[in-house]
Coordinates of C-alpha atoms in Angstrom, one line a residue:
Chain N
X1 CA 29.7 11.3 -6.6
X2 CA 26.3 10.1 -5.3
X3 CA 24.6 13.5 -4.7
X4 CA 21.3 15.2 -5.4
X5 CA 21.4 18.5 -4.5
X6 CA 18.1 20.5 -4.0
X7 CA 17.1 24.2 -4.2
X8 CA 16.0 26.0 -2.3
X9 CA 16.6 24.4 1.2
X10 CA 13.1 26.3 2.3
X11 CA 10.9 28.4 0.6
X12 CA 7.9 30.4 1.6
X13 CA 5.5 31.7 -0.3
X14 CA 1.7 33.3 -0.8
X15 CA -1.2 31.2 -2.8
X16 CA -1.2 33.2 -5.2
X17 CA 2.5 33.4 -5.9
X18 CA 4.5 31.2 -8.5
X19 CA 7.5 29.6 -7.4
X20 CA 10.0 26.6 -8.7
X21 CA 11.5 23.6 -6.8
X22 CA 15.0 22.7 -8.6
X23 CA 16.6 19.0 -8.4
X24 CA 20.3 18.3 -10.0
X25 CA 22.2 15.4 -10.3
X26 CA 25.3 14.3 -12.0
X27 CA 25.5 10.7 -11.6
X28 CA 24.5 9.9 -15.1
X29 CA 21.1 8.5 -14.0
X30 CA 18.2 8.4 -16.4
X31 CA 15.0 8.4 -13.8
X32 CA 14.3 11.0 -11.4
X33 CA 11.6 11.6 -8.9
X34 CA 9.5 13.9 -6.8
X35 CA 8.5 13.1 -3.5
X36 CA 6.1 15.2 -0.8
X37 CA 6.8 13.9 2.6
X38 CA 4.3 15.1 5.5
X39 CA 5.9 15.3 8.9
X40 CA 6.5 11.8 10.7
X41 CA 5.0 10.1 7.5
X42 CA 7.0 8.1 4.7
X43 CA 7.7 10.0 1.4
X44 CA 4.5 10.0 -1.4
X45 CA 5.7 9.5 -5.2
X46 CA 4.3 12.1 -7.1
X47 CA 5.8 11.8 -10.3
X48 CA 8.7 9.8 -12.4
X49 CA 10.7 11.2 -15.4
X50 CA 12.2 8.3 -17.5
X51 CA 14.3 9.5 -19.9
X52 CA 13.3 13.2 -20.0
X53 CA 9.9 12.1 -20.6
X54 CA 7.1 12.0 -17.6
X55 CA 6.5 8.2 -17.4
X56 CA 4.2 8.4 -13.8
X57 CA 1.9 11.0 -11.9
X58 CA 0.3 10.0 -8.8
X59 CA -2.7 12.0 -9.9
X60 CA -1.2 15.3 -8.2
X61 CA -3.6 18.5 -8.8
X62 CA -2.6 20.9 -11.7
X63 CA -1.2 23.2 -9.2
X64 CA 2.3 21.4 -9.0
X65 CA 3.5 21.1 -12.7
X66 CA 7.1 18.6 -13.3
X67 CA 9.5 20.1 -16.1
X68 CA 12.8 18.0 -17.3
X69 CA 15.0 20.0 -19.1
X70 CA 17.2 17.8 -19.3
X71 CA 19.0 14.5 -17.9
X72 CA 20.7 16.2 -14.7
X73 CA 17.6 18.5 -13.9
X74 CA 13.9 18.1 -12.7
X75 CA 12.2 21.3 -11.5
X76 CA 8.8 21.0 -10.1
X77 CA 7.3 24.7 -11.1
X78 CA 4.5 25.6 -8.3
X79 CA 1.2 28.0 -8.7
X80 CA -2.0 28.5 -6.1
X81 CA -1.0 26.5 -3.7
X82 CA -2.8 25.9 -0.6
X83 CA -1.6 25.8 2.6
X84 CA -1.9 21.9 3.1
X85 CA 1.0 21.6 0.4
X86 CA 3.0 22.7 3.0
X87 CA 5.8 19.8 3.0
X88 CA 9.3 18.7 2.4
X89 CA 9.0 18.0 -1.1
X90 CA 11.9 15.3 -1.8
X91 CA 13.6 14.7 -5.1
X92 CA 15.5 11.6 -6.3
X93 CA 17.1 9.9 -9.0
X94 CA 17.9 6.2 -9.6
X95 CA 20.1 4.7 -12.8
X96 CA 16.8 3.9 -14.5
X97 CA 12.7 2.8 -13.5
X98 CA 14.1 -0.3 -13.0
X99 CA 14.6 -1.9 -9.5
X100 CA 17.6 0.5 -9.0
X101 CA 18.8 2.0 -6.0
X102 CA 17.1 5.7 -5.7
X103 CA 19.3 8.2 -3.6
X104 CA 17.3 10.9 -2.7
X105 CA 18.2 15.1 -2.3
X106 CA 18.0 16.9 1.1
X107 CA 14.4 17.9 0.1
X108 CA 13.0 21.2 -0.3
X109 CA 11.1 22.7 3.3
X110 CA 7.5 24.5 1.7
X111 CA 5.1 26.4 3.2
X112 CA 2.8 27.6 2.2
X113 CA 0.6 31.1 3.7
Chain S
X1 CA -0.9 -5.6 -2.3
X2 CA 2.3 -5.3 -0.7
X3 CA 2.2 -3.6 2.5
X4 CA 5.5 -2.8 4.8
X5 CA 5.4 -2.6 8.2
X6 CA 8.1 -1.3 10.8
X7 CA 8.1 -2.1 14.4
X8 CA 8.8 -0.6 16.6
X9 CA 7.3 3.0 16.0
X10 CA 10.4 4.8 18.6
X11 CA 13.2 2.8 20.1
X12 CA 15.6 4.6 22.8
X13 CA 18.8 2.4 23.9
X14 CA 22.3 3.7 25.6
X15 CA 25.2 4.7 23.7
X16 CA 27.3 1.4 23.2
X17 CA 24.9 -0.9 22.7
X18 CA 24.2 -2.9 19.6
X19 CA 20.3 -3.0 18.0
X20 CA 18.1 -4.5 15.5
X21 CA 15.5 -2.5 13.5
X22 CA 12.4 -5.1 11.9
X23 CA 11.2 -4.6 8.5
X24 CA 8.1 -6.9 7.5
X25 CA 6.3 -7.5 4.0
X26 CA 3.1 -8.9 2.9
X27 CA 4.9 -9.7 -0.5
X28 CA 7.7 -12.4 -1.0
X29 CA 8.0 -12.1 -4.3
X30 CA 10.6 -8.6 -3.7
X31 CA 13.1 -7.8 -6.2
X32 CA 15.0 -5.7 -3.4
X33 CA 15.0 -4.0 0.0
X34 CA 16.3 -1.0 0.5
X35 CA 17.3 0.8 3.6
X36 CA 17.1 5.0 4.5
X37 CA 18.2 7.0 7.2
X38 CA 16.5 10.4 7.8
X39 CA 17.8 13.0 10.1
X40 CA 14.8 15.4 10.9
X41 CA 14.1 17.8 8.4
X42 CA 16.4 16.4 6.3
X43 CA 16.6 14.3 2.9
X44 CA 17.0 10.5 2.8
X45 CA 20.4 8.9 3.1
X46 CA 20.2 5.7 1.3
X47 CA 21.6 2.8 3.6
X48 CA 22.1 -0.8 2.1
X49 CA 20.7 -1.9 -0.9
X50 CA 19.9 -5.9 -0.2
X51 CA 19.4 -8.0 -3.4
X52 CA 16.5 -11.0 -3.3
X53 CA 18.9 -13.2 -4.1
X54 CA 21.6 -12.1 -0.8
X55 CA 20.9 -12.8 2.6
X56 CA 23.0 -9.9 4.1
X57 CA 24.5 -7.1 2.9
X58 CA 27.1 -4.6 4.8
X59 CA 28.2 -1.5 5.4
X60 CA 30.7 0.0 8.5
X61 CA 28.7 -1.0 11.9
X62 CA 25.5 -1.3 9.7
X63 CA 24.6 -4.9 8.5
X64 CA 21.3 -5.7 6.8
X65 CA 19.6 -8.9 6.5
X66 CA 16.9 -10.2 4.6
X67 CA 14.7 -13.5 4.7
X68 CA 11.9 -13.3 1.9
X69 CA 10.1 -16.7 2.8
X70 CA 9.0 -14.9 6.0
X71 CA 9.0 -11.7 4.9
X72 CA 11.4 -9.8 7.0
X73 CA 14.7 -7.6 7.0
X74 CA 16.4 -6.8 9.6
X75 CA 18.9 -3.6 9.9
X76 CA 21.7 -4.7 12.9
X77 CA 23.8 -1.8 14.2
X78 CA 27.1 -1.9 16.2
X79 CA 28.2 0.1 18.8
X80 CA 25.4 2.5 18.5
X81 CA 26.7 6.4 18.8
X82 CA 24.6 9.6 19.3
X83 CA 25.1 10.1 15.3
X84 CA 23.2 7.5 14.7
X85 CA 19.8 9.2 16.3
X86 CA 17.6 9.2 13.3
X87 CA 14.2 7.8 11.7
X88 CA 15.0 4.7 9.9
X89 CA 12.9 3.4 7.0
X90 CA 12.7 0.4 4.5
X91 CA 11.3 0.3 1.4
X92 CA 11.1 -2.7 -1.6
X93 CA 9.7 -1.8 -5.3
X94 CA 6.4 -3.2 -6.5
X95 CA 6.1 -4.4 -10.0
X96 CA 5.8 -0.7 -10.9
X97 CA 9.2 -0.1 -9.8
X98 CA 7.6 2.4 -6.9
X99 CA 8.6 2.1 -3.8
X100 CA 6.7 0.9 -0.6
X101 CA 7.5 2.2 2.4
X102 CA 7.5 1.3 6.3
X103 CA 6.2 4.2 8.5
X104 CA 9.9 4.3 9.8
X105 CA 11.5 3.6 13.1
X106 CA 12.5 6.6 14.9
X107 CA 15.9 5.8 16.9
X108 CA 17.6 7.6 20.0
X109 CA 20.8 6.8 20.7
X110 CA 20.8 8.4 24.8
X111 CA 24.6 9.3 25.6

């Protein structure tokens, strides 16, 4: 099984609301990532869990806030966003930080009002 | 710095025909190439995987290539079909073990 499955598939919501992006995988891997990807542009890393613990972040505002609860999950908990966050927001998981292949999720469609 | 470049931006062919897809880098020294497919709106389907140390690597009607000492990878496909209308990207790993992406080729497959 070589899936990442992704909820919810879109999401709207206010700036002032709070919402959460949730990634799950079962493949036993041990990294996991968030990606935004803007339309007709390649996918941005914005941060890496190694391990449960956050190893990178791409210097993303305070606004977007990672959370591994675990080795299957990564949620990416959202709060006063503004509308330029509006993106498919991408999640993936590779066996480790190593050069390993990373298979991504069917992404999460966000806008934001 | 490693840069990737993809050209060209859009490519249209007929239905049958076979095509390449160019992947460049700046970099030699890659550890691997990987290659994506993305339907619009949708997540990444990972490809082929091509090791530094393999020159080609398959999958199906998809065959990948890769020549480090002039920096390019090339993604073949057989008998295109309609299915296969999609953006295609390539990405290798820096020494940070982040990807680096190509702005994509987007591919129409016309019936």
């Amino acid at each position: 099984d070589t899936e990442v499955t992704q909820t919810p598939k879109h999401l709207v919501m206010g700036m002032t609301n709070k919402k959460s992006l949730k990634c799950e995988q079962h493949m036993g891997h041990r990294a996991m990532y968030w990606y935004k990807q803007k339309a007709k542009k390649p996918p941005e890393l914005m941060f890496v869990y190694s391990y449960e613990k956050l190893s990178i972040n791409e210097s993303v505002p305070s606004r977007f806030s990672p959370e591994c609860p675990n080795s299957s999950l990564l949620n990416l908990h959202l709060h006063a966003l503004q509308p330029e966050d509006s993106a498919l927001y991408l999640c993936a998981s590779s066996l480790g930080t190593g050069f390993y292949e990373q298979y991504f999720g069917p992404g999460t469609r966000l806008t934001v009002t | 710095k490693q840069e990737v470049t993809q050209i060209p931006a859009a490519l249209s062919v007929p239905e049958g025909e076979n095509l390449v897809l160019n992947c460049s880098f700046t970099d030699s020294a890659i550890y691997n190439l990987q290659w994506f497919r993305q339907d619009p709106g949708k997540g990444l389907t990972s490809l082929l995987l091509i090791q530094s140390s393999q020159r080609e690597q398959t999958s199906g009607r998809l065959n990948a290539s890769l020549d480090k000492s002039s920096g390019r990878s090339t993604l073949y496909i057989a008998a295109s079909q309609p299915g296969d209308s999609a953006t295609y990207l390539c990405a290798v790993p820096d020494s940070n073990y982040q990807l680096i992406w190509g702005a994509g080729t987007k591919l129409i497959i016309k019936p």
